[in-house]
mmCIF file with all atom_site columns, N, CA and C in Angstrom:
data_model
loop_
_atom_site.group_PDB
_atom_site.id
_atom_site.type_symbol
_atom_site.label_atom_id
_atom_site.label_alt_id
_atom_site.label_comp_id
_atom_site.label_asym_id
_atom_site.label_entity_id
_atom_site.label_seq_id
_atom_site.pdbx_PDB_ins_code
_atom_site.Cartn_x
_atom_site.Cartn_y
_atom_site.Cartn_z
_atom_site.occupancy
_atom_site.B_iso_or_equiv
_atom_site.pdbx_formal_charge
_atom_site.auth_seq_id
_atom_site.auth_comp_id
_atom_site.auth_asym_id
_atom_site.auth_atom_id
_atom_site.pdbx_PDB_model_num
ATOM 1  N N  . MET A 1 1  ? -25.303 34.827 11.907 1.00 0.00 ? 1232 MET A N  1
ATOM 2  C CA . MET A 1 1  ? -26.565 35.509 11.530 1.00 0.00 ? 1232 MET A CA 1
ATOM 3  C C  . MET A 1 1  ? -27.347 34.667 10.522 1.00 0.00 ? 1232 MET A C  1
ATOM 4  N N  . LYS A 1 2  ? -27.524 33.430 10.839 1.00 0.00 ? 1233 LYS A N  1
ATOM 5  C CA . LYS A 1 2  ? -28.273 32.564 9.912  1.00 0.00 ? 1233 LYS A CA 1
ATOM 6  C C  . LYS A 1 2  ? -29.676 33.122 9.702  1.00 0.00 ? 1233 LYS A C  1
ATOM 7  N N  . THR A 1 3  ? -30.271 33.586 10.794 1.00 0.00 ? 1234 THR A N  1
ATOM 8  C CA . THR A 1 3  ? -31.637 34.136 10.681 1.00 0.00 ? 1234 THR A CA 1
ATOM 9  C C  . THR A 1 3  ? -31.593 35.466 9.937  1.00 0.00 ? 1234 THR A C  1
ATOM 10 N N  . LYS A 1 4  ? -32.667 35.807 9.269  1.00 0.00 ? 1235 LYS A N  1
ATOM 11 C CA . LYS A 1 4  ? -32.682 37.076 8.532  1.00 0.00 ? 1235 LYS A CA 1
ATOM 12 C C  . LYS A 1 4  ? -32.645 38.251 9.514  1.00 0.00 ? 1235 LYS A C  1
ATOM 13 N N  . PRO A 1 5  ? -31.892 39.273 9.206  1.00 0.00 ? 1236 PRO A N  1
ATOM 14 C CA . PRO A 1 5  ? -31.800 40.458 10.075 1.00 0.00 ? 1236 PRO A CA 1
ATOM 15 C C  . PRO A 1 5  ? -33.167 41.099 10.247 1.00 0.00 ? 1236 PRO A C  1
ATOM 16 N N  . SER A 1 6  ? -34.067 40.811 9.323  1.00 0.00 ? 1237 SER A N  1
ATOM 17 C CA . SER A 1 6  ? -35.411 41.401 9.392  1.00 0.00 ? 1237 SER A CA 1
ATOM 18 C C  . SER A 1 6  ? -36.074 41.011 10.704 1.00 0.00 ? 1237 SER A C  1
ATOM 19 N N  . SER A 1 7  ? -35.806 39.781 11.149 1.00 0.00 ? 1238 SER A N  1
ATOM 20 C CA . SER A 1 7  ? -36.427 39.313 12.399 1.00 0.00 ? 1238 SER A CA 1
ATOM 21 C C  . SER A 1 7  ? -36.047 40.238 13.549 1.00 0.00 ? 1238 SER A C  1
ATOM 22 N N  . THR A 1 8  ? -36.823 40.214 14.612 1.00 0.00 ? 1239 THR A N  1
ATOM 23 C CA . THR A 1 8  ? -36.533 41.092 15.762 1.00 0.00 ? 1239 THR A CA 1
ATOM 24 C C  . THR A 1 8  ? -35.220 40.668 16.404 1.00 0.00 ? 1239 THR A C  1
ATOM 25 N N  . GLY A 1 9  ? -34.555 41.579 17.078 1.00 0.00 ? 1240 GLY A N  1
ATOM 26 C CA . GLY A 1 9  ? -33.280 41.254 17.728 1.00 0.00 ? 1240 GLY A CA 1
ATOM 27 C C  . GLY A 1 9  ? -33.439 40.023 18.604 1.00 0.00 ? 1240 GLY A C  1
ATOM 28 N N  . ALA A 1 10 ? -34.503 39.977 19.391 1.00 0.00 ? 1241 ALA A N  1
ATOM 29 C CA . ALA A 1 10 ? -34.725 38.842 20.303 1.00 0.00 ? 1241 ALA A CA 1
ATOM 30 C C  . ALA A 1 10 ? -34.777 37.554 19.484 1.00 0.00 ? 1241 ALA A C  1
ATOM 31 N N  . GLY A 1 11 ? -35.558 37.552 18.436 1.00 0.00 ? 1242 GLY A N  1
ATOM 32 C CA . GLY A 1 11 ? -35.691 36.356 17.598 1.00 0.00 ? 1242 GLY A CA 1
ATOM 33 C C  . GLY A 1 11 ? -34.336 35.957 17.040 1.00 0.00 ? 1242 GLY A C  1
ATOM 34 N N  . LEU A 1 12 ? -33.585 36.944 16.597 1.00 0.00 ? 1243 LEU A N  1
ATOM 35 C CA . LEU A 1 12 ? -32.282 36.644 16.017 1.00 0.00 ? 1243 LEU A CA 1
ATOM 36 C C  . LEU A 1 12 ? -31.406 35.958 17.057 1.00 0.00 ? 1243 LEU A C  1
ATOM 37 N N  . LYS A 1 13 ? -31.408 36.506 18.256 1.00 0.00 ? 1244 LYS A N  1
ATOM 38 C CA . LYS A 1 13 ? -30.581 35.920 19.327 1.00 0.00 ? 1244 LYS A CA 1
ATOM 39 C C  . LYS A 1 13 ? -31.001 34.470 19.551 1.00 0.00 ? 1244 LYS A C  1
ATOM 40 N N  . ARG A 1 14 ? -32.285 34.236 19.593 1.00 0.00 ? 1245 ARG A N  1
ATOM 41 C CA . ARG A 1 14 ? -32.788 32.876 19.846 1.00 0.00 ? 1245 ARG A CA 1
ATOM 42 C C  . ARG A 1 14 ? -32.285 31.953 18.730 1.00 0.00 ? 1245 ARG A C  1
ATOM 43 N N  . GLY A 1 15 ? -32.411 32.392 17.515 1.00 0.00 ? 1246 GLY A N  1
ATOM 44 C CA . GLY A 1 15 ? -31.985 31.544 16.393 1.00 0.00 ? 1246 GLY A CA 1
ATOM 45 C C  . GLY A 1 15 ? -30.498 31.232 16.490 1.00 0.00 ? 1246 GLY A C  1
ATOM 46 N N  . SER A 1 16 ? -29.720 32.205 16.929 1.00 0.00 ? 1247 SER A N  1
ATOM 47 C CA . SER A 1 16 ? -28.265 31.999 17.016 1.00 0.00 ? 1247 SER A CA 1
ATOM 48 C C  . SER A 1 16 ? -27.927 30.761 17.801 1.00 0.00 ? 1247 SER A C  1
#
């Protein structure tokens, strides 16, 4: 979860 949880689920997945 490097990306902030604030980001949308989709965005988080992409960052992963």
